[in-house]
Amino acid sequence: AKRDHCNKTVDIYEDVSSPEVTPENIGKPMTCWYRFRSFRGTPRDWILRIRFKKFKVGTLVNATHCHMGYMQIVDGNAKTDVSNRKDPGFFCGETEQPQTFISETSFVKVLFHTDNFTDQTYFSFDSRAEQQFEVYLRYGQHPELYPNRRGEVVSGSYCERVFRDCRLQTCYVQSPAYPGVYPRGLHCRYHLNTRLPFIKLYIENEEFNIDGQRCENIMTCPMRPISSGEKHCPYDYIKIYDGINEGSPVIGTFCGMGKFPYSIIGTSEDLFVEFLSSLAGPLLNTGFHFNVGNWPGHVETAGSRNGTCDWVLTSEDLAASGDSEGIFLSVAHWYPPHTSCTYLMQGQKDEIVRLYFPSFRINRIESPIQIFDGDCGESLTLYDASWPDDSRIIKTFCDTFSRAMEKHDFVSTGNALFVRFESKTGSYSGSSLYYWAHYDFFNNSRYGEKIPDSACDEVFSSWHSPSGWFRSPLNTLVYKRSDPTEDVRCLYRFVTDKRLFARVILTVEAISFKDYPYNAVPCDDCWEDRVDKLLIWESPQTGSNNTSTSSTRVCLCKRASGAQSFPTLPVTVVSKGESLNLQLHVDAAHAASSYFKHPTPLFEARYEFVHGPLCGPPLIPPTAEGELHFPFFEALGYVEPPKTIRCIWELRVTRQLDLWLHIDKIKFASRTCEDGRLEFFLPSKPNEPFLSVCGENVSSLKQLPILSATELSMLPPPQTGATPTILPAAADAEAPSVKIQFTSSVSPTRTAFKIAWTEMYHLPRNPDGTMMTSRLTESSSSSGSSDSAGRCEFECPGDSGLCIPTRLVCNGVVNCPNVTLDTVEESGVTGSDESPELCERAEADAVNWLAIGLGAAAGAVLAITCLVVLCRACLCHKRAGDHDDDIDIPY
């Protein structure tokens, strides 16, 4: 038999050519088949590589059928796992360059047919057998480790395969016979799956060639570039679906030849790929080789999704996830043209939203589905609203002219922030605006009223709430300023009106400042040092005299590390007027690193507006004697009786004088101290009363101690971490004082009292212990003196050495201590300023001097009258002598 005759089994490596043209066969139909002889005991993983050196059989008409001849390649038989023997398709046309077919099985049959055999019909081929590991482009490295790298074949099919749990280099999606020419009449189905979204189908370095040429002559059949769309790919193509089967959305239909420019990224874990080749075609195109993986940036977003990419991200969802920040990414999967993806970050009432981009890149649109030549083919817009309100745009990023902003905080003014991504072009592989977005929510509720155009300032007014609790800002975003060199200052203003209250009380209950993380700064001068601190001060009252009214100023800071670094808490500050300010001052050097998202409050405090109209004036200037009445009678007519009351009076005393307090009348609503209490405080112990009176111990008022000038002038000892409440310069100008406080929680108008006081001069003693009465005498002789010594004109009985001005003697009020008016009247105590003997003599002296004064005045008036009458008479007589001829007409 001849080597080139038809219908035979050929050996591996044997060259086979078409039969010779003879007078017997020329112009006649001819059919030849060739079966390849396999080695005895050849394992199933052997395949055949058939190289067609030259080929010209039939003519391809309209790329749909072969005219006058064809070739069929049958790959497999009934015993092999895969086989196309039922629909092998048809090759026809002409190729001058060698083309290779690499079988899927170890059994191959080639069949040639021509309707008119001439010398224009010819073919030539050879073959060889190879093992899988030799066909590297098909099976990759170590095929024995990945038996299902090319997918699991669906039983009874030639090229339907299932790929499960694809990872890097574990799934090869290939056309049949790859990297050789793919067969005709194919309908291949590939089910692709990854463990995580988003599934990615891509080509690394291999060429994509599906219907790239319909014939070998590039002049007649130019190479088709890679195209998409069914109208561009009528014959051979792959169609990719975003899902598990043909019912899923179509991502695209592709054909052509060249470097496949796209990575196809699905919206989930699954893709479905169809590959179809026409029933008849050229022996030219080599198909495709895709890899399968997943986009590595997938994160679980704490929210609910509506559709493909519309998200609602709430603070409740974020809290339920247990994360402090939510995350969402740029659109990483394919999307059609005119896509809009939205993200609504919705907080609760009084919350604000922060959004920032740890990573942000703006690239050109690399994988557009639809070409767009204008600007801003893709954009990302941030809205300070819960919907795309164009009047409240924060920022818009475009792919053509915008600059990315990484790690910049975009903060809403309300409880919602809306983000919208728009694309006019669509994309096969995700957005040209690549971003990694973080968002979180901050409690922006206030305890007072927000001051406009401020980050954390608040005002507390007495007409809104007479008392309450407050703390450092709940919104710790205030510690993370855009300008890292700017200190954080939060001002809390407390204001009232004297028609409601006359004082403000601030009580700082807790302070929790952190140490500097890198360089500890000591707090030696709280007001000047760059440390975290609380500043409390009182603005001067309008029209007040600053030389006589001191300004309250307190500074609290952390002196050093340790348990005693803060002042003894609580610290209470009482205003002298109708306003008080507290400012939290945090050093910019560590504000963000120490306090951003730090849940512990930096301070906690209480405020209370006190001293209502029933209390009367809060400040009582120094006087020699006076009385304090409660309730204040002038306010009874226009003030509604309060349920509770707290009055704080500051009774000021002339320097170097003692003070005697005595309560003439007092009545409490009940004997229970919780219903009403009257307390007296010295400056040296502003929080510890030296006397406390209520319904249970009224009897203790019989003997009240005399407060010496030394006790009245002592200031409280300095505290660690706190400055004095009164500035030293102001302390010198301020008179000593006693603080009197009355509190009542049950029917305060049923309580009434009168407190009287007398300023007293204390006579010094001689070296022998006796009183220095010479000072008394000298003081008496210098009447009209305005200094304190000029007030010592009457010595009180006993050896206490106390004296009072003469004008307080016999004025109906006992001004010398330890002697009451009743005792004077009953026992006639000698020496008391209200004794009967002293007051009667003083009264008699006052009457005689009055008579003398009146007599002297009457005599002087009479003498002047007589002198005037006499002068007038002399003047008239003189005028009569000089004018005797004048006519006197009486009128």
XYZ file of N, CA and C in Angstrom, residues 112-267:
468
model
N -11.392 13.748 5.186
C -11.392 14.732 4.110
C -12.443 14.326 3.084
N -13.111 15.357 2.566
C -14.073 15.086 1.491
C -14.028 16.232 0.496
N -14.097 15.859 -0.790
C -14.180 16.852 -1.847
C -15.174 16.377 -2.887
N -15.913 17.315 -3.436
C -16.881 16.968 -4.474
C -16.211 16.839 -5.836
N -15.052 17.484 -6.014
C -14.364 17.475 -7.309
C -12.873 17.480 -7.038
N -12.259 16.296 -7.043
C -10.852 16.182 -6.678
C -9.985 16.617 -7.852
N -9.198 17.625 -7.578
C -8.241 18.113 -8.571
C -6.934 18.407 -7.863
N -5.988 18.956 -8.643
C -4.718 19.333 -8.007
C -4.847 20.578 -7.144
N -6.013 21.226 -7.097
C -6.277 22.368 -6.223
C -6.863 21.926 -4.889
N -6.944 20.642 -4.670
C -7.364 20.109 -3.374
C -6.206 19.273 -2.840
N -5.681 19.687 -1.710
C -4.513 18.965 -1.170
C -4.444 19.219 0.329
N -3.685 18.372 0.951
C -3.419 18.505 2.387
C -2.182 17.695 2.709
N -1.554 18.043 3.816
C -0.384 17.314 4.291
C -0.275 17.532 5.789
N -0.019 16.467 6.525
C 0.094 16.600 7.988
C 0.991 15.510 8.538
N 1.442 15.750 9.751
C 2.137 14.729 10.543
C 1.612 14.789 11.961
N 2.055 13.882 12.789
C 1.514 13.804 14.159
C 2.569 13.270 15.110
N 2.317 13.553 16.378
C 3.129 12.956 17.433
C 2.299 12.898 18.704
N 2.663 11.986 19.565
C 1.970 11.807 20.846
C 2.754 12.509 21.949
N 2.015 13.178 22.864
C 2.649 13.889 23.974
C 1.874 13.629 25.257
N 2.589 13.715 26.365
C 1.941 13.607 27.659
C 1.533 15.008 28.140
N 0.659 15.020 29.139
C 0.098 16.304 29.581
C 1.179 17.270 30.050
N 2.150 16.786 30.812
C 3.129 17.710 31.379
C 3.992 18.349 30.298
N 3.982 17.750 29.056
C 4.738 18.342 27.964
C 3.989 19.510 27.323
N 2.647 19.511 27.451
C 1.850 20.602 26.874
C 1.649 21.653 27.965
N 2.692 22.423 28.195
C 2.687 23.364 29.319
C 1.612 24.428 29.164
N 1.409 24.942 27.965
C 0.444 26.021 27.769
C -0.982 25.580 28.076
N -1.240 24.282 28.009
C -2.589 23.803 28.319
C -2.734 23.415 29.785
N -1.783 22.674 30.303
C -1.956 22.095 31.633
C -1.182 22.826 32.726
N -0.271 23.705 32.353
C 0.485 24.436 33.349
C 1.484 23.567 34.071
N 2.045 24.133 35.142
C 3.032 23.397 35.930
C 2.342 22.378 36.838
N 2.990 21.265 37.002
C 2.556 20.206 37.920
C 1.084 19.849 37.713
N 0.734 19.379 36.542
C -0.673 19.019 36.309
C -1.153 17.891 37.205
N -0.232 17.066 37.680
C -0.650 15.977 38.558
C -1.182 16.484 39.895
N -0.783 17.701 40.287
C -1.283 18.272 41.547
C -2.647 18.930 41.381
N -2.993 19.275 40.165
C -4.259 19.964 39.911
C -5.014 19.223 38.798
N -5.573 18.081 39.119
C -6.245 17.295 38.067
C -7.466 18.000 37.482
N -8.037 18.927 38.239
C -9.232 19.632 37.750
C -8.935 21.079 37.389
N -7.684 21.351 37.044
C -7.316 22.723 36.701
C -8.117 23.234 35.501
N -8.435 22.330 34.569
C -9.221 22.710 33.388
C -10.707 22.459 33.606
N -11.110 22.234 34.858
C -12.508 22.036 35.176
C -12.905 20.577 35.136
N -14.038 20.297 35.762
C -14.596 18.958 35.744
C -15.557 18.855 34.557
N -15.314 17.872 33.701
C -16.123 17.707 32.498
C -17.496 17.164 32.875
N -18.515 17.807 32.333
C -19.874 17.318 32.521
C -20.062 16.074 31.649
N -20.535 15.034 32.259
C -20.652 13.748 31.573
C -21.507 13.884 30.309
N -21.028 13.245 29.220
C -21.758 13.245 27.967
C -21.512 14.459 27.108
N -20.642 15.378 27.549
C -20.364 16.584 26.770
C -18.915 16.573 26.318
N -18.644 17.428 25.345
C -17.279 17.567 24.858
C -16.536 18.704 25.561
N -17.243 19.793 25.848
C -16.533 20.958 26.396
C -17.359 21.729 27.425
N -18.269 21.078 28.108
C -18.953 21.732 29.231
C -18.212 21.358 30.508
N -17.755 22.368 31.221
C -16.907 22.116 32.384
C -17.362 22.981 33.570
N -17.106 22.448 34.754
C -17.470 23.113 36.002
C -16.188 23.395 36.782
N -16.034 24.644 37.197
C -14.870 25.075 37.973
C -15.358 25.505 39.354
N -14.804 24.901 40.386
C -15.225 25.202 41.753
C -14.047 25.757 42.564
N -14.391 26.749 43.394
C -13.414 27.302 44.348
C -12.107 27.675 43.654
N -12.226 28.471 42.616
C -11.038 28.850 41.855
C -10.175 29.811 42.665
N -8.904 29.577 42.589
C -7.918 30.466 43.205
C -6.817 30.718 42.194
N -5.783 31.411 42.628
C -4.714 31.788 41.724
C -4.095 30.551 41.076
N -4.117 30.532 39.720
C -3.508 29.486 38.910
C -4.094 28.097 39.155
N -5.316 28.027 39.626
C -5.950 26.720 39.833
C -7.049 26.449 38.837
N -7.457 27.433 38.034
C -8.532 27.240 37.058
C -8.104 27.839 35.725
N -8.069 26.982 34.695
C -7.772 27.418 33.335
C -9.027 27.229 32.496
N -9.586 28.342 32.049
C -10.754 28.294 31.175
C -10.236 28.418 29.745
N -10.317 27.308 28.970
C -9.692 27.263 27.650
C -10.680 26.767 26.607
N -10.427 27.193 25.392
C -11.168 26.632 24.267
C -10.672 25.200 24.038
N -11.522 24.319 23.531
C -11.080 22.950 23.242
C -9.892 22.947 22.277
N -8.987 21.998 22.486
C -7.777 21.817 21.671
C -6.748 22.923 21.869
N -6.951 23.800 22.872
C -5.992 24.870 23.122
C -4.633 24.252 23.488
N -3.510 24.815 23.034
C -3.348 26.079 22.282
C -3.402 25.907 20.775
N -4.012 24.812 20.307
C -4.157 24.621 18.874
C -5.455 25.216 18.361
N -5.726 24.935 17.101
C -6.942 25.421 16.463
C -8.145 24.735 17.102
N -9.153 25.557 17.472
C -10.317 24.950 18.105
C -11.238 24.333 17.059
N -11.987 23.286 17.435
C -12.887 22.619 16.485
C -14.051 23.535 16.088
N -14.806 23.039 15.085
C -15.976 23.775 14.622
C -17.234 23.187 15.241
N -18.322 23.967 15.132
C -19.607 23.497 15.618
C -19.660 23.335 17.127
N -18.920 24.182 17.838
C -18.849 24.056 19.304
C -19.968 24.845 19.983
N -20.416 24.324 21.103
C -21.238 25.082 22.053
C -20.762 24.673 23.445
N -19.767 25.394 23.922
C -19.134 25.063 25.198
C -19.717 25.925 26.308
N -19.837 25.322 27.472
C -20.393 26.008 28.642
C -19.424 25.835 29.810
N -19.099 26.967 30.442
C -18.155 26.951 31.556
C -18.834 27.583 32.773
N -18.900 26.813 33.849
C -19.483 27.294 35.107
C -18.322 27.634 36.046
N -18.151 28.912 36.347
C -16.999 29.370 37.121
C -17.446 29.795 38.510
N -16.631 29.444 39.504
C -16.977 29.782 40.888
C -15.712 30.038 41.686
N -15.771 31.074 42.570
C -14.703 31.336 43.533
C -15.296 31.322 44.930
N -14.417 31.229 45.896
C -14.898 31.165 47.277
C -15.436 32.517 47.736
N -14.807 33.589 47.272
C -15.200 34.934 47.685
C -15.503 35.777 46.460
N -16.379 36.764 46.590
C -16.543 37.735 45.493
C -15.331 38.665 45.510
N -15.042 39.373 44.481
C -15.750 39.367 43.221
C -14.958 38.508 42.256
N -15.635 37.580 41.557
C -14.945 36.662 40.660
C -14.358 37.445 39.490
N -13.154 37.051 39.104
C -12.419 37.795 38.088
C -11.959 36.828 36.996
N -12.258 37.156 35.744
C -11.855 36.370 34.586
C -10.876 37.220 33.790
N -9.661 36.703 33.590
C -8.640 37.553 32.967
C -7.657 36.701 32.172
N -6.955 37.362 31.261
C -5.902 36.757 30.468
C -4.589 37.425 30.840
N -3.547 36.625 31.081
C -2.264 37.200 31.467
C -1.435 37.571 30.242
N -0.790 36.609 29.632
C 0.081 36.908 28.499
C -0.353 36.208 27.218
N -1.382 35.378 27.313
C -1.797 34.608 26.150
C -2.586 35.499 25.176
N -2.542 35.056 23.900
C -3.277 35.792 22.876
C -4.706 35.286 22.796
N -5.580 36.202 22.567
C -7.001 35.887 22.395
C -7.283 35.847 20.891
N -7.838 34.714 20.392
C -8.060 34.586 18.950
C -9.320 33.771 18.708
N -10.431 34.482 18.664
C -11.712 33.864 18.335
C -12.246 34.561 17.093
N -12.278 33.799 15.995
C -12.749 34.361 14.727
C -11.936 35.591 14.346
N -10.630 35.522 14.639
C -9.777 36.661 14.307
C -9.589 36.827 12.825
N -9.591 35.699 12.052
C -9.472 35.747 10.599
C -10.393 34.699 9.992
N -10.996 35.047 8.860
C -11.830 34.077 8.153
C -11.042 33.376 7.055
N -9.873 33.927 6.699
C -8.980 33.269 5.753
C -7.569 33.751 6.028
N -6.594 33.077 5.407
C -5.210 33.374 5.738
C -4.700 34.618 5.036
N -5.268 34.969 3.922
C -4.827 36.126 3.147
C -5.285 37.399 3.846
N -4.303 38.145 4.385
C -4.674 39.330 5.164
C -5.212 40.441 4.275
N -4.946 40.352 2.956
C -5.512 41.358 2.066
C -6.992 41.099 1.844
N -7.316 39.841 1.691
C -8.721 39.482 1.485
C -9.471 39.443 2.806
N -8.804 38.911 3.829
C -9.436 38.756 5.159
C -8.565 39.453 6.194
N -8.718 40.758 6.381
C -7.896 41.443 7.396
C -8.203 40.916 8.798
N -7.210 41.045 9.668
C -7.387 40.571 11.047
C -8.438 41.421 11.762
N -9.294 40.729 12.453
C -10.360 41.406 13.177
C -9.848 41.780 14.569
N -9.874 43.056 14.936
C -9.479 43.404 16.312
C -10.518 42.896 17.300
N -10.094 42.881 18.543
C -11.013 42.403 19.574
C -12.202 43.351 19.651
N -13.383 42.768 19.521
C -14.612 43.550 19.504
C -15.572 42.980 20.529
N -16.569 43.789 20.844
C -17.599 43.343 21.773
C -18.960 43.679 21.181
N -19.923 42.882 21.545
C -21.269 43.095 21.033
C -21.627 42.047 20.008
N -22.866 41.617 20.030
C -23.300 40.550 19.131
C -23.260 40.982 17.665
N -23.453 42.246 17.385
C -23.444 42.690 15.980
C -22.044 42.619 15.392
N -21.017 42.678 16.249
C -19.640 42.569 15.767
C -19.146 41.132 15.753
N -19.856 40.236 16.400
C -19.408 38.855 16.533
C -20.529 37.903 16.105
N -20.762 37.782 14.791
C -21.899 36.973 14.353
C -21.616 35.478 14.286
N -20.328 35.068 14.281
C -20.012 33.659 14.011
C -19.428 32.975 15.256
N -18.154 33.214 15.516
C -17.505 32.618 16.694
C -17.400 33.697 17.782
N -17.684 33.336 19.004
C -17.614 34.330 20.082
C -17.699 33.630 21.440
N -17.309 34.369 22.452
C -17.610 33.967 23.833
C -18.580 34.991 24.403
N -19.505 34.505 25.213
C -20.467 35.370 25.892
C -20.349 35.107 27.384
N -20.202 36.197 28.148
C -19.956 36.090 29.593
C -21.175 36.620 30.333
N -21.658 35.820 31.282
C -22.844 36.159 32.072
C -22.426 36.394 33.522
N -23.081 37.350 34.140
C -22.804 37.678 35.549
C -23.704 36.819 36.444
N -23.381 35.551 36.543
C -24.192 34.659 37.362
C -23.882 33.211 37.061
N -24.885 32.365 37.274
C -24.643 30.926 37.211
C -25.109 30.289 35.908
N -25.901 30.988 35.084
C -26.394 30.371 33.851
C -26.799 31.447 32.848
N -27.444 31.004 31.772
C -27.820 31.920 30.693
C -28.864 32.944 31.121
N -29.550 32.711 32.211
C -30.540 33.673 32.687
C -29.956 34.860 33.413
N -28.674 34.856 33.654
C -28.022 35.956 34.366
C -27.750 37.108 33.411
N -27.500 38.311 33.942
C -27.205 39.458 33.069
C -25.973 39.200 32.215
N -26.032 39.650 30.973
C -24.911 39.494 30.041
C -23.918 40.633 30.266
N -22.676 40.267 30.552
C -21.634 41.283 30.703
C -21.138 41.732 29.340
N -20.899 40.763 28.451
C -20.411 41.136 27.128
C -20.231 39.927 26.235
N -20.167 40.199 24.927
C -19.893 39.196 23.903
C -18.636 39.634 23.166
N -17.650 38.708 23.028
C -16.335 39.107 22.557
C -15.860 38.177 21.455
N -15.093 38.776 20.519
C -14.433 38.027 19.466
C -13.272 38.865 18.966
N -12.508 38.323 17.994
C -11.384 39.061 17.449
C -10.063 38.431 17.832
N -8.984 39.135 17.547
C -7.656 38.594 17.765
C -6.762 39.681 18.345
N -5.955 39.297 19.316
C -5.011 40.225 19.914
C -4.932 40.018 21.414
N -4.387 41.050 22.075
C -4.275 41.033 23.524
C -5.615 41.442 24.118
N -6.209 40.538 24.861
C -7.521 40.853 25.443
C -7.340 41.964 26.477
N -7.980 43.114 26.310
C -7.634 44.289 27.130
C -8.350 44.362 28.467
N -9.252 43.460 28.724
C -10.104 43.652 29.888
C -9.908 42.515 30.890
N -10.169 42.843 32.120
C -10.434 41.837 33.140
C -11.919 41.912 33.428
N -12.574 40.782 33.333
C -14.013 40.761 33.574
C -14.229 40.402 35.039
N -14.868 41.306 35.765
C -15.094 41.097 37.203
C -16.590 41.057 37.453
N -17.047 39.953 37.992
C -18.462 39.780 38.282
C -18.849 40.384 39.606
N -20.143 40.421 39.842
C -20.661 41.036 41.065
C -20.793 40.052 42.215
